[in-house]
Amino acid sequence: SKHCKDALILKYLNTKSIRIILLAGICGGLTFWFKQNVGAYTIAASIVSIITIQYLGKKKINTYFPILYKYLFGVILISLPILLWIVINGALNDWLKQSIYYALFWAEYSKLHIFEQFFPRSIGNISIWALIPIVTIIALSREFFAKKPNFIVLIVSIFGFFSIIFG
C-alpha cells in the first residue's frame, strides 16, 4: 500500500488527475490502518511532497490547498468506515491505548536513541544501513536546492527521510 501511494503521487505530477490524488489519499489511509506508524509518516511525507512540489514549481500558494484537500479527502473517505466499525464495536478506547498512546510513549522513549536510528551499528567499517540515511539526505538536499529539481528523486527522498526518522 505504501508503494502504491508513492507511485500515485508521482503519477499525479504527470496527469493532474483528481482521481489519482484522491486514490493516493485512499492508499495513504489504508496504509495508516494496516500499520499506523508507517501510515502516519507516509501521509505526512505525501503532504510535504505535495507542498514542496508546488513550492519548487513556483505555484501560487492558493494552488496548494485544492490538491491537499483532495488528498486528505481520500484519507478520510477510507478511514471513516473503519473508525465507525471500531466505535460501533466499543473498541475505540482500546484502539487509542494500543495504537496511539503506546506509540507516543515509545516515540518519547526512543528520542534518546535518535542517533542510533540514523546510524545503526555496523558489522564492518562501512555499513549500508549507515549509507542509506546519508545518501537520502544528500539526494533530498540536492534536489530541493536544484535549479530544475527532479521531482521523482525529490519525492522518493522525502519518503525516505520520513522513513528514516519515523520508520
PDB file of C-alpha atoms in Angstrom:
ATOM      1  CA  SER A   1       0.000   0.000   0.000  1.00  0.00           C
ATOM      2  CA  LYS A   2       2.837   2.401   0.823  1.00  0.00           C
ATOM      3  CA  HIS A   3       4.469   1.861  -2.577  1.00  0.00           C
ATOM      4  CA  CYS A   4       1.114   2.221  -4.332  1.00  0.00           C
ATOM      5  CA  LYS A   5       0.753   5.630  -2.757  1.00  0.00           C
ATOM      6  CA  ASP A   6       4.248   6.770  -3.723  1.00  0.00           C
ATOM      7  CA  ALA A   7       3.606   5.828  -7.349  1.00  0.00           C
ATOM      8  CA  LEU A   8       0.228   7.579  -7.376  1.00  0.00           C
ATOM      9  CA  ILE A   9       1.722  10.868  -6.212  1.00  0.00           C
ATOM     10  CA  LEU A  10       4.320  10.555  -8.965  1.00  0.00           C
ATOM     11  CA  LYS A  11       1.563   9.760 -11.474  1.00  0.00           C
ATOM     12  CA  TYR A  12      -0.409  12.802 -10.290  1.00  0.00           C
ATOM     13  CA  LEU A  13       2.541  15.012 -11.281  1.00  0.00           C
ATOM     14  CA  ASN A  14       2.080  13.919 -14.898  1.00  0.00           C
ATOM     15  CA  THR A  15      -1.702  13.689 -15.113  1.00  0.00           C
ATOM     16  CA  LYS A  16      -3.022  16.305 -12.633  1.00  0.00           C
ATOM     17  CA  SER A  17      -5.996  13.940 -12.331  1.00  0.00           C
ATOM     18  CA  ILE A  18      -8.292  14.484  -9.356  1.00  0.00           C
ATOM     19  CA  ARG A  19      -8.979  10.740  -9.271  1.00  0.00           C
ATOM     20  CA  ILE A  20      -5.276   9.947  -8.967  1.00  0.00           C
ATOM     21  CA  ILE A  21      -4.678  12.282  -5.999  1.00  0.00           C
ATOM     22  CA  LEU A  22      -7.891  11.018  -4.366  1.00  0.00           C
ATOM     23  CA  LEU A  23      -6.706   7.433  -4.873  1.00  0.00           C
ATOM     24  CA  ALA A  24      -3.322   8.385  -3.379  1.00  0.00           C
ATOM     25  CA  GLY A  25      -5.184   9.614  -0.292  1.00  0.00           C
ATOM     26  CA  ILE A  26      -7.191   6.387  -0.104  1.00  0.00           C
ATOM     27  CA  CYS A  27      -3.942   4.382  -0.287  1.00  0.00           C
ATOM     28  CA  GLY A  28      -2.475   6.619   2.421  1.00  0.00           C
ATOM     29  CA  GLY A  29      -5.492   5.956   4.623  1.00  0.00           C
ATOM     30  CA  LEU A  30      -5.239   2.210   4.012  1.00  0.00           C
ATOM     31  CA  THR A  31      -1.537   2.320   4.853  1.00  0.00           C
ATOM     32  CA  PHE A  32      -2.416   4.006   8.144  1.00  0.00           C
ATOM     33  CA  TRP A  33      -4.973   1.354   9.040  1.00  0.00           C
ATOM     34  CA  PHE A  34      -2.670  -1.531   8.129  1.00  0.00           C
ATOM     35  CA  LYS A  35       0.247  -0.140  10.168  1.00  0.00           C
ATOM     36  CA  GLN A  36      -0.371   3.149  11.940  1.00  0.00           C
ATOM     37  CA  ASN A  37       3.206   4.375  12.330  1.00  0.00           C
ATOM     38  CA  VAL A  38       4.046   3.735   8.668  1.00  0.00           C
ATOM     39  CA  GLY A  39       0.728   5.202   7.550  1.00  0.00           C
ATOM     40  CA  ALA A  40       1.223   8.310   9.648  1.00  0.00           C
ATOM     41  CA  TYR A  41       4.637   9.068   8.206  1.00  0.00           C
ATOM     42  CA  THR A  42       3.602   8.270   4.639  1.00  0.00           C
ATOM     43  CA  ILE A  43       0.612  10.610   4.931  1.00  0.00           C
ATOM     44  CA  ALA A  44       2.922  13.279   6.366  1.00  0.00           C
ATOM     45  CA  ALA A  45       5.504  12.635   3.618  1.00  0.00           C
ATOM     46  CA  SER A  46       2.766  12.916   0.989  1.00  0.00           C
ATOM     47  CA  ILE A  47       1.632  16.264   2.344  1.00  0.00           C
ATOM     48  CA  VAL A  48       5.227  17.534   2.475  1.00  0.00           C
ATOM     49  CA  SER A  49       5.805  16.224  -1.080  1.00  0.00           C
ATOM     50  CA  ILE A  50       2.720  17.980  -2.443  1.00  0.00           C
ATOM     51  CA  ILE A  51       3.650  21.269  -0.764  1.00  0.00           C
ATOM     52  CA  THR A  52       7.319  21.008  -1.797  1.00  0.00           C
ATOM     53  CA  ILE A  53       6.490  20.288  -5.435  1.00  0.00           C
ATOM     54  CA  GLN A  54       4.081  23.217  -5.575  1.00  0.00           C
ATOM     55  CA  TYR A  55       6.641  25.474  -3.913  1.00  0.00           C
ATOM     56  CA  LEU A  56       9.547  24.434  -6.143  1.00  0.00           C
ATOM     57  CA  GLY A  57       7.293  24.626  -9.196  1.00  0.00           C
ATOM     58  CA  LYS A  58       6.716  28.265  -8.220  1.00  0.00           C
ATOM     59  CA  LYS A  59       2.972  27.707  -7.983  1.00  0.00           C
ATOM     60  CA  LYS A  60       0.844  30.211  -6.133  1.00  0.00           C
ATOM     61  CA  ILE A  61       0.006  29.224  -2.586  1.00  0.00           C
ATOM     62  CA  ASN A  62      -3.709  29.048  -3.378  1.00  0.00           C
ATOM     63  CA  THR A  63      -2.987  26.059  -5.669  1.00  0.00           C
ATOM     64  CA  TYR A  64      -1.649  24.002  -2.739  1.00  0.00           C
ATOM     65  CA  PHE A  65      -4.929  23.703  -0.880  1.00  0.00           C
ATOM     66  CA  PRO A  66      -7.200  22.085  -3.509  1.00  0.00           C
ATOM     67  CA  ILE A  67      -4.644  19.309  -4.011  1.00  0.00           C
ATOM     68  CA  LEU A  68      -4.186  18.814  -0.280  1.00  0.00           C
ATOM     69  CA  TYR A  69      -7.960  18.793   0.297  1.00  0.00           C
ATOM     70  CA  LYS A  70      -8.457  16.126  -2.359  1.00  0.00           C
ATOM     71  CA  TYR A  71      -5.645  14.030  -0.939  1.00  0.00           C
ATOM     72  CA  LEU A  72      -6.936  14.349   2.633  1.00  0.00           C
ATOM     73  CA  PHE A  73     -10.498  13.660   1.459  1.00  0.00           C
ATOM     74  CA  GLY A  74      -9.234  10.290   0.176  1.00  0.00           C
ATOM     75  CA  VAL A  75      -7.609   9.565   3.548  1.00  0.00           C
ATOM     76  CA  ILE A  76     -10.823  10.458   5.397  1.00  0.00           C
ATOM     77  CA  LEU A  77     -13.068   8.644   2.920  1.00  0.00           C
ATOM     78  CA  ILE A  78     -11.402   5.290   3.614  1.00  0.00           C
ATOM     79  CA  SER A  79     -10.827   5.983   7.334  1.00  0.00           C
ATOM     80  CA  LEU A  80     -14.397   6.831   8.331  1.00  0.00           C
ATOM     81  CA  PRO A  81     -15.905   3.352   7.784  1.00  0.00           C
ATOM     82  CA  ILE A  82     -13.012   1.725   9.645  1.00  0.00           C
ATOM     83  CA  LEU A  83     -13.234   4.166  12.544  1.00  0.00           C
ATOM     84  CA  LEU A  84     -17.018   3.771  12.616  1.00  0.00           C
ATOM     85  CA  TRP A  85     -16.614  -0.015  12.892  1.00  0.00           C
ATOM     86  CA  ILE A  86     -14.198   0.465  15.811  1.00  0.00           C
ATOM     87  CA  VAL A  87     -16.645   2.802  17.584  1.00  0.00           C
ATOM     88  CA  ILE A  88     -19.699   0.567  16.972  1.00  0.00           C
ATOM     89  CA  ASN A  89     -17.844  -2.404  18.443  1.00  0.00           C
ATOM     90  CA  GLY A  90     -16.815  -0.454  21.558  1.00  0.00           C
ATOM     91  CA  ALA A  91     -13.127  -0.708  20.768  1.00  0.00           C
ATOM     92  CA  LEU A  92     -12.236   2.982  20.470  1.00  0.00           C
ATOM     93  CA  ASN A  93     -10.624   3.225  23.909  1.00  0.00           C
ATOM     94  CA  ASP A  94      -8.598   0.046  23.364  1.00  0.00           C
ATOM     95  CA  TRP A  95      -7.528   1.176  19.887  1.00  0.00           C
ATOM     96  CA  LEU A  96      -6.456   4.571  21.259  1.00  0.00           C
ATOM     97  CA  LYS A  97      -4.422   2.915  24.030  1.00  0.00           C
ATOM     98  CA  GLN A  98      -2.737   0.345  21.816  1.00  0.00           C
ATOM     99  CA  SER A  99      -2.211   2.342  18.649  1.00  0.00           C
ATOM    100  CA  ILE A 100      -1.847   5.934  19.780  1.00  0.00           C
ATOM    101  CA  TYR A 101      -0.908   6.242  23.464  1.00  0.00           C
ATOM    102  CA  TYR A 102       1.600   3.369  23.482  1.00  0.00           C
ATOM    103  CA  ALA A 103       3.078   4.604  20.205  1.00  0.00           C
ATOM    104  CA  LEU A 104       3.517   8.087  21.674  1.00  0.00           C
ATOM    105  CA  PHE A 105       5.106   6.589  24.785  1.00  0.00           C
ATOM    106  CA  TRP A 106       7.504   4.570  22.619  1.00  0.00           C
ATOM    107  CA  ALA A 107       8.318   7.629  20.495  1.00  0.00           C
ATOM    108  CA  GLU A 108       9.119   9.646  23.630  1.00  0.00           C
ATOM    109  CA  TYR A 109      11.351   6.858  24.919  1.00  0.00           C
ATOM    110  CA  SER A 110      13.119   6.356  21.589  1.00  0.00           C
ATOM    111  CA  LYS A 111      14.004  10.071  21.189  1.00  0.00           C
ATOM    112  CA  LEU A 112      17.030   9.320  23.319  1.00  0.00           C
ATOM    113  CA  HIS A 113      18.220   6.914  20.633  1.00  0.00           C
ATOM    114  CA  ILE A 114      17.653   9.075  17.537  1.00  0.00           C
ATOM    115  CA  PHE A 115      21.335   8.974  16.530  1.00  0.00           C
ATOM    116  CA  GLU A 116      21.173   5.162  16.513  1.00  0.00           C
ATOM    117  CA  GLN A 117      18.154   5.408  14.201  1.00  0.00           C
ATOM    118  CA  PHE A 118      20.182   7.393  11.681  1.00  0.00           C
ATOM    119  CA  PHE A 119      23.417   5.446  12.032  1.00  0.00           C
ATOM    120  CA  PRO A 120      22.911   1.916  13.353  1.00  0.00           C
ATOM    121  CA  ARG A 121      25.944  -0.106  14.362  1.00  0.00           C
ATOM    122  CA  SER A 122      27.574  -1.937  11.513  1.00  0.00           C
ATOM    123  CA  ILE A 123      29.410  -5.185  11.332  1.00  0.00           C
ATOM    124  CA  GLY A 124      32.275  -3.783   9.265  1.00  0.00           C
ATOM    125  CA  ASN A 125      33.814  -0.363   8.661  1.00  0.00           C
ATOM    126  CA  ILE A 126      31.085   0.789   6.283  1.00  0.00           C
ATOM    127  CA  SER A 127      27.500  -0.311   6.627  1.00  0.00           C
ATOM    128  CA  ILE A 128      24.767   0.057   4.056  1.00  0.00           C
ATOM    129  CA  TRP A 129      22.483   0.959   6.963  1.00  0.00           C
ATOM    130  CA  ALA A 130      24.664   3.983   7.680  1.00  0.00           C
ATOM    131  CA  LEU A 131      24.977   4.904   3.996  1.00  0.00           C
ATOM    132  CA  ILE A 132      21.237   4.876   3.221  1.00  0.00           C
ATOM    133  CA  PRO A 133      20.394   7.823   5.517  1.00  0.00           C
ATOM    134  CA  ILE A 134      23.413   9.788   4.277  1.00  0.00           C
ATOM    135  CA  VAL A 135      22.532   9.231   0.608  1.00  0.00           C
ATOM    136  CA  THR A 136      18.875  10.058   1.281  1.00  0.00           C
ATOM    137  CA  ILE A 137      19.732  13.356   2.977  1.00  0.00           C
ATOM    138  CA  ILE A 138      22.193  14.272   0.201  1.00  0.00           C
ATOM    139  CA  ALA A 139      19.631  13.472  -2.533  1.00  0.00           C
ATOM    140  CA  LEU A 140      16.908  15.428  -0.727  1.00  0.00           C
ATOM    141  CA  SER A 141      19.147  18.463  -0.245  1.00  0.00           C
ATOM    142  CA  ARG A 142      20.463  18.324  -3.803  1.00  0.00           C
ATOM    143  CA  GLU A 143      17.017  18.198  -5.394  1.00  0.00           C
ATOM    144  CA  PHE A 144      15.470  20.752  -3.047  1.00  0.00           C
ATOM    145  CA  PHE A 145      18.101  23.347  -3.927  1.00  0.00           C
ATOM    146  CA  ALA A 146      18.485  22.424  -7.619  1.00  0.00           C
ATOM    147  CA  LYS A 147      17.515  24.964 -10.277  1.00  0.00           C
ATOM    148  CA  LYS A 148      15.450  22.293 -12.008  1.00  0.00           C
ATOM    149  CA  PRO A 149      14.722  19.555  -9.459  1.00  0.00           C
ATOM    150  CA  ASN A 150      13.900  16.005 -10.439  1.00  0.00           C
ATOM    151  CA  PHE A 151      10.535  15.592  -8.703  1.00  0.00           C
ATOM    152  CA  ILE A 152      10.749  11.805  -8.757  1.00  0.00           C
ATOM    153  CA  VAL A 153      14.050  11.816  -6.850  1.00  0.00           C
ATOM    154  CA  LEU A 154      12.692  14.556  -4.575  1.00  0.00           C
ATOM    155  CA  ILE A 155       9.538  12.615  -3.625  1.00  0.00           C
ATOM    156  CA  VAL A 156      11.431   9.366  -3.099  1.00  0.00           C
ATOM    157  CA  SER A 157      13.934  11.268  -0.917  1.00  0.00           C
ATOM    158  CA  ILE A 158      11.152  12.868   1.140  1.00  0.00           C
ATOM    159  CA  PHE A 159       9.557   9.459   1.741  1.00  0.00           C
ATOM    160  CA  GLY A 160      12.978   8.006   2.547  1.00  0.00           C
ATOM    161  CA  PHE A 161      13.701  10.799   5.008  1.00  0.00           C
ATOM    162  CA  PHE A 162      10.369  10.290   6.802  1.00  0.00           C
ATOM    163  CA  SER A 163      11.026   6.547   6.836  1.00  0.00           C
ATOM    164  CA  ILE A 164      14.441   7.066   8.439  1.00  0.00           C
ATOM    165  CA  ILE A 165      13.086   9.339  11.141  1.00  0.00           C
ATOM    166  CA  PHE A 166       9.803   7.608  11.933  1.00  0.00           C
ATOM    167  CA  GLY A 167      10.173   4.123  10.488  1.00  0.00           C
TER     168      GLY A 167
END
